[in-house]
Amino acid sequence: MTRSVGLVTAQKAVFDTPITLSSGATLPRYELVYETYGTLNADKSNAILICHALSGNHHVAGRYTESDKVAGWWDNMIGPGKPIDTDRFFVIGLNNLGGCHGSTGPSSIDPETGKPYGSTFPLVLVRDWVETQARLADLLGIHQFAAIIGGSLGGMQALRWTISHPKRVRHALVIASAPKLTAQNIAFNDVARQAILTDPDFYGGDFYQHDTLPRRGLRLARMLGHITYLSDDGMGEKFGRLLRSGEYKYGFDVEFEIESYLRYQGDKFSDYFDANTYLLMTKALDYFDPARHYDGDLVKALAEVEAKFLVVSFTSDWRFSPARSREIVKALLDAKKQVSYAEIDSKHGHDAFLMEDEPYHAIMRAYLNNIAREVHA
Amino acid sequence: MNATTLRPDLRHIADWITPGASVLDLGCGDGALLAWLAANKDCRGYGVEIDVASVTACVERGVNVIQSDMEAGLSTFEDKAFNFVVLSLTLQAMHNIEGILTEMLRVGRTGIVTFPNFGYWENRWQLLLGRMPVSETIPYEWYNTPNIHLCTVYDFERLLKKLGMWSTGRVVLHQGERVEFLPNLLGSLALERFERA
């Protein structure tokens, strides 16, 4: 279990074929950074695509150098002998278009102007990501994925894949996700966006030219996000009403441990994450609604799906609650598709999908073992 | 897998299920019945389980399973989505018996339930001696039993009638063997197949 994929290197794919996005905008050229773990087998049947969530990236497993303190964001799930076993599968992680970790995004230089795209970078939808991911698969010679796996916004991409490219996905693992956001969920995203958009250092998205970052806005957005990723119980257990100094100071400085935690998370995030990417990712979440072009009927949207599904949710996740996963399950059942569903008991809220947990990992392992047998991996 | 590896009660259930049928197995445990039906009778189906370890066991066998609490109903499933709906050795521990039987025949055409027969003579004998029965199909003491709705074969058939349903088949077993003579007295495990009248 403690084995890792070891040292990894990011790669870059350049796409010169223009892509027209859902918004109507066209990008003439773009790059995607990605990492791969394991070996693609001779008939190229053992590939797994990992789709990342709001703040994720292509660095899913392993470390870049021996001295890296932190491994890839899903290192507990992916590696030799782990549930997504890199001894059997060829695993691909990428940074989505519009990201800020090396793929073309708002902070990249626009070759037309020689300046960062900033406010001119188009919005990208989940279905657009799926198209760019399909192009990356073409480049790697992968016609059909053994599985496409994602949590949260990543799960939406996995679901979208099965609708956009039914023949290219054998299995979709949709974890802690939803068929579309609720009004409450969009509301949280908009408060986060407002924090960024109203930061004086945002400059309408063109802060790069002003040598500054909208840190305050991004920090608030992240703090708000973090609250919604944890459960009340989990937060209570971890922080309770603990005071840093043990007594009230009668002021507005950091006093409670939860304040310290959120400010730390916010500060860290605002230093490395691009504000425009954050805005773009939250809009991709809000716009996601694969049933929209099928009279709002998800069952119809799923009619052509050939993939089999594993849907997983977590009991204390209120941002992407079990009820939302059950909507996906019901639509799949009504559409006469194959699906298994697990509701994992957890106190970690939405974050649970990233945590190491025996029952959760056991079911992932069991499902992926069957896939491995099916594709002779 | 072959028939001999199935538990006797599951084997009798499997006998009732027509080849190629769609089957919903409520409280499916490790998915043994569904796996057997898929391998031997070309059936497609779903299991429903509340326990995550059982859900994992089903996934291991390649059986489709939905983790869910049946007490909350079967709203995940459409009307008449299945040919058969099976509820095996779970009925007696459920709160809303009428609710689940009605739901079973909403989502499926034919229901199959198995339950410990409270009319079995050993149970009657122990009651006669003034004790709550403890027997092989009711192995709990009164203070730790999950069984809250025990009934006899006749009781169950009377409830079917009340709900506008009728029994289309009954098998009563004792120690895996079929009991033809005085089944409500000599059989400890009952299997009933039923439909809307």
PDB file of N, CA, C and O in Angstrom, chain A residues 79-139:
ATOM      1  N   GLY A  79      -1.272   3.955  -7.812  1.00  0.00           N
ATOM      2  CA  GLY A  79       0.112   3.522  -7.669  1.00  0.00           C
ATOM      3  C   GLY A  79       0.179   2.012  -7.733  1.00  0.00           C
ATOM      4  O   GLY A  79      -0.855   1.340  -7.834  1.00  0.00           O
ATOM      5  N   PRO A  80       1.368   1.448  -7.660  1.00  0.00           N
ATOM      6  CA  PRO A  80       1.496  -0.011  -7.713  1.00  0.00           C
ATOM      7  C   PRO A  80       0.783  -0.641  -6.517  1.00  0.00           C
ATOM      8  O   PRO A  80       1.049  -0.275  -5.375  1.00  0.00           O
ATOM      9  N   GLY A  81      -0.138  -1.551  -6.775  1.00  0.00           N
ATOM     10  CA  GLY A  81      -0.860  -2.234  -5.700  1.00  0.00           C
ATOM     11  C   GLY A  81      -1.966  -1.412  -5.076  1.00  0.00           C
ATOM     12  O   GLY A  81      -2.671  -1.886  -4.193  1.00  0.00           O
ATOM     13  N   LYS A  82      -2.148  -0.187  -5.506  1.00  0.00           N
ATOM     14  CA  LYS A  82      -3.232   0.657  -4.970  1.00  0.00           C
ATOM     15  C   LYS A  82      -4.513   0.397  -5.762  1.00  0.00           C
ATOM     16  O   LYS A  82      -4.483  -0.306  -6.771  1.00  0.00           O
ATOM     17  N   PRO A  83      -5.656   0.950  -5.288  1.00  0.00           N
ATOM     18  CA  PRO A  83      -6.920   0.633  -5.989  1.00  0.00           C
ATOM     19  C   PRO A  83      -6.844   0.870  -7.497  1.00  0.00           C
ATOM     20  O   PRO A  83      -7.294   0.030  -8.281  1.00  0.00           O
ATOM     21  N   ILE A  84      -6.292   1.996  -7.918  1.00  0.00           N
ATOM     22  CA  ILE A  84      -6.027   2.206  -9.347  1.00  0.00           C
ATOM     23  C   ILE A  84      -4.580   1.793  -9.553  1.00  0.00           C
ATOM     24  O   ILE A  84      -3.644   2.568  -9.339  1.00  0.00           O
ATOM     25  N   ASP A  85      -4.430   0.509  -9.928  1.00  0.00           N
ATOM     26  CA  ASP A  85      -3.132  -0.162  -9.841  1.00  0.00           C
ATOM     27  C   ASP A  85      -2.297   0.119 -11.088  1.00  0.00           C
ATOM     28  O   ASP A  85      -2.624  -0.340 -12.186  1.00  0.00           O
ATOM     29  N   THR A  86      -1.200   0.838 -10.920  1.00  0.00           N
ATOM     30  CA  THR A  86      -0.362   1.203 -12.074  1.00  0.00           C
ATOM     31  C   THR A  86       0.498   0.028 -12.562  1.00  0.00           C
ATOM     32  O   THR A  86       1.168   0.150 -13.577  1.00  0.00           O
ATOM     33  N   ASP A  87       0.454  -1.115 -11.827  1.00  0.00           N
ATOM     34  CA  ASP A  87       1.080  -2.320 -12.374  1.00  0.00           C
ATOM     35  C   ASP A  87       0.206  -2.924 -13.472  1.00  0.00           C
ATOM     36  O   ASP A  87       0.666  -3.754 -14.252  1.00  0.00           O
ATOM     37  N   ARG A  88      -1.056  -2.547 -13.499  1.00  0.00           N
ATOM     38  CA  ARG A  88      -1.988  -3.133 -14.464  1.00  0.00           C
ATOM     39  C   ARG A  88      -2.538  -2.095 -15.450  1.00  0.00           C
ATOM     40  O   ARG A  88      -2.845  -2.417 -16.586  1.00  0.00           O
ATOM     41  N   PHE A  89      -2.681  -0.876 -14.969  1.00  0.00           N
ATOM     42  CA  PHE A  89      -3.295   0.148 -15.814  1.00  0.00           C
ATOM     43  C   PHE A  89      -2.279   1.215 -16.234  1.00  0.00           C
ATOM     44  O   PHE A  89      -1.277   1.451 -15.549  1.00  0.00           O
ATOM     45  N   PHE A  90      -2.583   1.836 -17.359  1.00  0.00           N
ATOM     46  CA  PHE A  90      -1.838   3.002 -17.839  1.00  0.00           C
ATOM     47  C   PHE A  90      -2.697   4.214 -17.492  1.00  0.00           C
ATOM     48  O   PHE A  90      -3.794   4.394 -18.039  1.00  0.00           O
ATOM     49  N   VAL A  91      -2.233   4.993 -16.533  1.00  0.00           N
ATOM     50  CA  VAL A  91      -3.060   6.059 -15.965  1.00  0.00           C
ATOM     51  C   VAL A  91      -2.582   7.423 -16.467  1.00  0.00           C
ATOM     52  O   VAL A  91      -1.383   7.711 -16.462  1.00  0.00           O
ATOM     53  N   ILE A  92      -3.546   8.228 -16.916  1.00  0.00           N
ATOM     54  CA  ILE A  92      -3.223   9.553 -17.441  1.00  0.00           C
ATOM     55  C   ILE A  92      -3.898  10.612 -16.572  1.00  0.00           C
ATOM     56  O   ILE A  92      -5.099  10.542 -16.310  1.00  0.00           O
ATOM     57  N   GLY A  93      -3.109  11.590 -16.137  1.00  0.00           N
ATOM     58  CA  GLY A  93      -3.666  12.768 -15.479  1.00  0.00           C
ATOM     59  C   GLY A  93      -3.328  13.967 -16.336  1.00  0.00           C
ATOM     60  O   GLY A  93      -2.232  14.045 -16.881  1.00  0.00           O
ATOM     61  N   LEU A  94      -4.263  14.883 -16.495  1.00  0.00           N
ATOM     62  CA  LEU A  94      -3.932  16.083 -17.262  1.00  0.00           C
ATOM     63  C   LEU A  94      -4.437  17.319 -16.542  1.00  0.00           C
ATOM     64  O   LEU A  94      -5.256  17.223 -15.631  1.00  0.00           O
ATOM     65  N   ASN A  95      -3.884  18.448 -16.937  1.00  0.00           N
ATOM     66  CA  ASN A  95      -4.401  19.732 -16.462  1.00  0.00           C
ATOM     67  C   ASN A  95      -5.350  20.227 -17.549  1.00  0.00           C
ATOM     68  O   ASN A  95      -4.986  20.307 -18.723  1.00  0.00           O
ATOM     69  N   ASN A  96      -6.575  20.520 -17.140  1.00  0.00           N
ATOM     70  CA  ASN A  96      -7.584  20.893 -18.132  1.00  0.00           C
ATOM     71  C   ASN A  96      -7.283  22.225 -18.795  1.00  0.00           C
ATOM     72  O   ASN A  96      -6.625  23.099 -18.210  1.00  0.00           O
ATOM     73  N   LEU A  97      -7.808  22.363 -20.000  1.00  0.00           N
ATOM     74  CA  LEU A  97      -7.729  23.635 -20.719  1.00  0.00           C
ATOM     75  C   LEU A  97      -8.337  24.739 -19.836  1.00  0.00           C
ATOM     76  O   LEU A  97      -9.418  24.550 -19.262  1.00  0.00           O
ATOM     77  N   GLY A  98      -7.607  25.846 -19.731  1.00  0.00           N
ATOM     78  CA  GLY A  98      -8.079  26.926 -18.858  1.00  0.00           C
ATOM     79  C   GLY A  98      -7.450  26.848 -17.483  1.00  0.00           C
ATOM     80  O   GLY A  98      -7.688  27.711 -16.632  1.00  0.00           O
ATOM     81  N   GLY A  99      -6.657  25.801 -17.253  1.00  0.00           N
ATOM     82  CA  GLY A  99      -6.013  25.612 -15.960  1.00  0.00           C
ATOM     83  C   GLY A  99      -4.837  26.558 -15.766  1.00  0.00           C
ATOM     84  O   GLY A  99      -4.538  27.399 -16.633  1.00  0.00           O
ATOM     85  N   CYS A 100      -4.166  26.390 -14.648  1.00  0.00           N
ATOM     86  CA  CYS A 100      -3.050  27.299 -14.357  1.00  0.00           C
ATOM     87  C   CYS A 100      -1.813  26.522 -13.913  1.00  0.00           C
ATOM     88  O   CYS A 100      -0.991  27.001 -13.161  1.00  0.00           O
ATOM     89  N   HIS A 101      -1.724  25.265 -14.379  1.00  0.00           N
ATOM     90  CA  HIS A 101      -0.571  24.456 -13.996  1.00  0.00           C
ATOM     91  C   HIS A 101       0.240  24.021 -15.207  1.00  0.00           C
ATOM     92  O   HIS A 101       0.948  23.025 -15.171  1.00  0.00           O
ATOM     93  N   GLY A 102       0.104  24.739 -16.318  1.00  0.00           N
ATOM     94  CA  GLY A 102       0.916  24.418 -17.489  1.00  0.00           C
ATOM     95  C   GLY A 102       0.117  24.259 -18.761  1.00  0.00           C
ATOM     96  O   GLY A 102       0.645  24.451 -19.859  1.00  0.00           O
ATOM     97  N   SER A 103      -1.164  23.882 -18.642  1.00  0.00           N
ATOM     98  CA  SER A 103      -2.002  23.849 -19.841  1.00  0.00           C
ATOM     99  C   SER A 103      -2.395  25.280 -20.201  1.00  0.00           C
ATOM    100  O   SER A 103      -2.370  26.170 -19.340  1.00  0.00           O
ATOM    101  N   THR A 104      -2.752  25.475 -21.470  1.00  0.00           N
ATOM    102  CA  THR A 104      -3.134  26.817 -21.892  1.00  0.00           C
ATOM    103  C   THR A 104      -4.321  27.307 -21.061  1.00  0.00           C
ATOM    104  O   THR A 104      -5.326  26.609 -20.939  1.00  0.00           O
ATOM    105  N   GLY A 105      -4.158  28.502 -20.519  1.00  0.00           N
ATOM    106  CA  GLY A 105      -5.206  29.059 -19.680  1.00  0.00           C
ATOM    107  C   GLY A 105      -5.082  30.567 -19.640  1.00  0.00           C
ATOM    108  O   GLY A 105      -4.228  31.146 -20.340  1.00  0.00           O
ATOM    109  N   PRO A 106      -5.880  31.213 -18.829  1.00  0.00           N
ATOM    110  CA  PRO A 106      -5.880  32.684 -18.785  1.00  0.00           C
ATOM    111  C   PRO A 106      -4.513  33.291 -18.465  1.00  0.00           C
ATOM    112  O   PRO A 106      -4.221  34.399 -18.915  1.00  0.00           O
ATOM    113  N   SER A 107      -3.686  32.555 -17.712  1.00  0.00           N
ATOM    114  CA  SER A 107      -2.381  33.127 -17.357  1.00  0.00           C
ATOM    115  C   SER A 107      -1.310  32.837 -18.404  1.00  0.00           C
ATOM    116  O   SER A 107      -0.181  33.293 -18.286  1.00  0.00           O
ATOM    117  N   SER A 108      -1.675  32.066 -19.465  1.00  0.00           N
ATOM    118  CA  SER A 108      -0.711  31.785 -20.528  1.00  0.00           C
ATOM    119  C   SER A 108      -0.580  32.999 -21.459  1.00  0.00           C
ATOM    120  O   SER A 108      -1.472  33.842 -21.525  1.00  0.00           O
ATOM    121  N   ILE A 109       0.528  33.021 -22.169  1.00  0.00           N
ATOM    122  CA  ILE A 109       0.748  34.113 -23.117  1.00  0.00           C
ATOM    123  C   ILE A 109      -0.051  33.858 -24.395  1.00  0.00           C
ATOM    124  O   ILE A 109       0.047  32.783 -24.988  1.00  0.00           O
ATOM    125  N   ASP A 110      -0.854  34.822 -24.777  1.00  0.00           N
ATOM    126  CA  ASP A 110      -1.592  34.756 -26.034  1.00  0.00           C
ATOM    127  C   ASP A 110      -0.619  35.073 -27.165  1.00  0.00           C
ATOM    128  O   ASP A 110      -0.079  36.187 -27.216  1.00  0.00           O
ATOM    129  N   PRO A 111      -0.365  34.108 -28.067  1.00  0.00           N
ATOM    130  CA  PRO A 111       0.636  34.359 -29.128  1.00  0.00           C
ATOM    131  C   PRO A 111       0.260  35.546 -30.017  1.00  0.00           C
ATOM    132  O   PRO A 111       1.132  36.170 -30.612  1.00  0.00           O
ATOM    133  N   GLU A 112      -1.011  35.867 -30.089  1.00  0.00           N
ATOM    134  CA  GLU A 112      -1.465  36.999 -30.909  1.00  0.00           C
ATOM    135  C   GLU A 112      -0.976  38.338 -30.353  1.00  0.00           C
ATOM    136  O   GLU A 112      -0.652  39.241 -31.111  1.00  0.00           O
ATOM    137  N   THR A 113      -0.973  38.447 -29.034  1.00  0.00           N
ATOM    138  CA  THR A 113      -0.673  39.749 -28.412  1.00  0.00           C
ATOM    139  C   THR A 113       0.659  39.753 -27.682  1.00  0.00           C
ATOM    140  O   THR A 113       1.189  40.822 -27.366  1.00  0.00           O
ATOM    141  N   GLY A 114       1.168  38.566 -27.379  1.00  0.00           N
ATOM    142  CA  GLY A 114       2.394  38.498 -26.600  1.00  0.00           C
ATOM    143  C   GLY A 114       2.169  38.781 -25.119  1.00  0.00           C
ATOM    144  O   GLY A 114       3.124  38.884 -24.347  1.00  0.00           O
ATOM    145  N   LYS A 115       0.906  38.913 -24.721  1.00  0.00           N
ATOM    146  CA  LYS A 115       0.583  39.183 -23.313  1.00  0.00           C
ATOM    147  C   LYS A 115      -0.319  38.055 -22.779  1.00  0.00           C
ATOM    148  O   LYS A 115      -0.935  37.331 -23.562  1.00  0.00           O
ATOM    149  N   PRO A 116      -0.415  37.929 -21.451  1.00  0.00           N
ATOM    150  CA  PRO A 116      -1.322  36.888 -20.929  1.00  0.00           C
ATOM    151  C   PRO A 116      -2.759  37.115 -21.422  1.00  0.00           C
ATOM    152  O   PRO A 116      -3.184  38.253 -21.575  1.00  0.00           O
ATOM    153  N   TYR A 117      -3.461  35.994 -21.650  1.00  0.00           N
ATOM    154  CA  TYR A 117      -4.852  36.098 -22.122  1.00  0.00           C
ATOM    155  C   TYR A 117      -5.705  36.936 -21.170  1.00  0.00           C
ATOM    156  O   TYR A 117      -6.479  37.772 -21.596  1.00  0.00           O
ATOM    157  N   GLY A 118      -5.588  36.653 -19.887  1.00  0.00           N
ATOM    158  CA  GLY A 118      -6.386  37.384 -18.906  1.00  0.00           C
ATOM    159  C   GLY A 118      -7.862  37.364 -19.250  1.00  0.00           C
ATOM    160  O   GLY A 118      -8.444  36.296 -19.480  1.00  0.00           O
ATOM    161  N   SER A 119      -8.444  38.558 -19.320  1.00  0.00           N
ATOM    162  CA  SER A 119      -9.892  38.665 -19.525  1.00  0.00           C
ATOM    163  C   SER A 119     -10.330  38.154 -20.892  1.00  0.00           C
ATOM    164  O   SER A 119     -11.524  37.941 -21.107  1.00  0.00           O
ATOM    165  N   THR A 120      -9.410  37.967 -21.822  1.00  0.00           N
ATOM    166  CA  THR A 120      -9.830  37.536 -23.158  1.00  0.00           C
ATOM    167  C   THR A 120      -9.900  36.020 -23.285  1.00  0.00           C
ATOM    168  O   THR A 120     -10.338  35.510 -24.306  1.00  0.00           O
ATOM    169  N   PHE A 121      -9.497  35.288 -22.248  1.00  0.00           N
ATOM    170  CA  PHE A 121      -9.561  33.829 -22.364  1.00  0.00           C
ATOM    171  C   PHE A 121     -11.021  33.377 -22.304  1.00  0.00           C
ATOM    172  O   PHE A 121     -11.762  33.774 -21.416  1.00  0.00           O
ATOM    173  N   PRO A 122     -11.429  32.553 -23.257  1.00  0.00           N
ATOM    174  CA  PRO A 122     -12.845  32.174 -23.298  1.00  0.00           C
ATOM    175  C   PRO A 122     -13.223  31.231 -22.150  1.00  0.00           C
ATOM    176  O   PRO A 122     -12.366  30.523 -21.622  1.00  0.00           O
ATOM    177  N   LEU A 123     -14.515  31.233 -21.807  1.00  0.00           N
ATOM    178  CA  LEU A 123     -14.994  30.247 -20.829  1.00  0.00           C
ATOM    179  C   LEU A 123     -14.995  28.863 -21.487  1.00  0.00           C
ATOM    180  O   LEU A 123     -15.251  28.723 -22.673  1.00  0.00           O
ATOM    181  N   VAL A 124     -14.683  27.878 -20.674  1.00  0.00           N
ATOM    182  CA  VAL A 124     -14.591  26.504 -21.170  1.00  0.00           C
ATOM    183  C   VAL A 124     -15.596  25.664 -20.388  1.00  0.00           C
ATOM    184  O   VAL A 124     -15.675  25.763 -19.161  1.00  0.00           O
ATOM    185  N   LEU A 125     -16.346  24.852 -21.085  1.00  0.00           N
ATOM    186  CA  LEU A 125     -17.341  24.008 -20.422  1.00  0.00           C
ATOM    187  C   LEU A 125     -16.827  22.577 -20.283  1.00  0.00           C
ATOM    188  O   LEU A 125     -15.860  22.190 -20.934  1.00  0.00           O
ATOM    189  N   VAL A 126     -17.520  21.801 -19.460  1.00  0.00           N
ATOM    190  CA  VAL A 126     -17.108  20.408 -19.248  1.00  0.00           C
ATOM    191  C   VAL A 126     -17.016  19.663 -20.577  1.00  0.00           C
ATOM    192  O   VAL A 126     -16.066  18.938 -20.845  1.00  0.00           O
ATOM    193  N   ARG A 127     -17.993  19.901 -21.466  1.00  0.00           N
ATOM    194  CA  ARG A 127     -17.974  19.180 -22.753  1.00  0.00           C
ATOM    195  C   ARG A 127     -16.775  19.588 -23.601  1.00  0.00           C
ATOM    196  O   ARG A 127     -16.283  18.799 -24.399  1.00  0.00           O
ATOM    197  N   ASP A 128     -16.317  20.832 -23.432  1.00  0.00           N
ATOM    198  CA  ASP A 128     -15.114  21.272 -24.153  1.00  0.00           C
ATOM    199  C   ASP A 128     -13.885  20.532 -23.615  1.00  0.00           C
ATOM    200  O   ASP A 128     -13.004  20.141 -24.382  1.00  0.00           O
ATOM    201  N   TRP A 129     -13.835  20.393 -22.303  1.00  0.00           N
ATOM    202  CA  TRP A 129     -12.718  19.623 -21.724  1.00  0.00           C
ATOM    203  C   TRP A 129     -12.700  18.213 -22.294  1.00  0.00           C
ATOM    204  O   TRP A 129     -11.658  17.672 -22.639  1.00  0.00           O
ATOM    205  N   VAL A 130     -13.891  17.619 -22.363  1.00  0.00           N
ATOM    206  CA  VAL A 130     -13.970  16.249 -22.875  1.00  0.00           C
ATOM    207  C   VAL A 130     -13.413  16.196 -24.298  1.00  0.00           C
ATOM    208  O   VAL A 130     -12.673  15.274 -24.644  1.00  0.00           O
ATOM    209  N   GLU A 131     -13.714  17.213 -25.121  1.00  0.00           N
ATOM    210  CA  GLU A 131     -13.185  17.211 -26.489  1.00  0.00           C
ATOM    211  C   GLU A 131     -11.661  17.303 -26.488  1.00  0.00           C
ATOM    212  O   GLU A 131     -10.983  16.604 -27.245  1.00  0.00           O
ATOM    213  N   THR A 132     -11.117  18.161 -25.621  1.00  0.00           N
ATOM    214  CA  THR A 132      -9.653  18.289 -25.592  1.00  0.00           C
ATOM    215  C   THR A 132      -9.016  17.012 -25.042  1.00  0.00           C
ATOM    216  O   THR A 132      -7.955  16.593 -25.501  1.00  0.00           O
ATOM    217  N   GLN A 133      -9.688  16.397 -24.090  1.00  0.00           N
ATOM    218  CA  GLN A 133      -9.166  15.131 -23.543  1.00  0.00           C
ATOM    219  C   GLN A 133      -9.204  14.044 -24.615  1.00  0.00           C
ATOM    220  O   GLN A 133      -8.294  13.215 -24.707  1.00  0.00           O
ATOM    221  N   ALA A 134     -10.238  14.070 -25.440  1.00  0.00           N
ATOM    222  CA  ALA A 134     -10.347  13.077 -26.520  1.00  0.00           C
ATOM    223  C   ALA A 134      -9.210  13.283 -27.521  1.00  0.00           C
ATOM    224  O   ALA A 134      -8.646  12.318 -28.058  1.00  0.00           O
ATOM    225  N   ARG A 135      -8.870  14.536 -27.758  1.00  0.00           N
ATOM    226  CA  ARG A 135      -7.756  14.811 -28.682  1.00  0.00           C
ATOM    227  C   ARG A 135      -6.427  14.326 -28.082  1.00  0.00           C
ATOM    228  O   ARG A 135      -5.568  13.817 -28.818  1.00  0.00           O
ATOM    229  N   LEU A 136      -6.291  14.481 -26.777  1.00  0.00           N
ATOM    230  CA  LEU A 136      -5.080  13.964 -26.129  1.00  0.00           C
ATOM    231  C   LEU A 136      -5.034  12.435 -26.251  1.00  0.00           C
ATOM    232  O   LEU A 136      -3.976  11.853 -26.522  1.00  0.00           O
ATOM    233  N   ALA A 137      -6.196  11.812 -26.078  1.00  0.00           N
ATOM    234  CA  ALA A 137      -6.264  10.346 -26.224  1.00  0.00           C
ATOM    235  C   ALA A 137      -5.870   9.929 -27.644  1.00  0.00           C
ATOM    236  O   ALA A 137      -5.121   8.968 -27.827  1.00  0.00           O
ATOM    237  N   ASP A 138      -6.367  10.667 -28.635  1.00  0.00           N
ATOM    238  CA  ASP A 138      -5.993  10.378 -30.030  1.00  0.00           C
ATOM    239  C   ASP A 138      -4.483  10.424 -30.192  1.00  0.00           C
ATOM    240  O   ASP A 138      -3.876   9.549 -30.806  1.00  0.00           O
ATOM    241  N   LEU A 139      -3.908  11.472 -29.618  1.00  0.00           N
ATOM    242  CA  LEU A 139      -2.457  11.667 -29.729  1.00  0.00           C
ATOM    243  C   LEU A 139      -1.694  10.489 -29.115  1.00  0.00           C
ATOM    244  O   LEU A 139      -0.651  10.079 -29.613  1.00  0.00           O
TER     245      LEU A 139
END
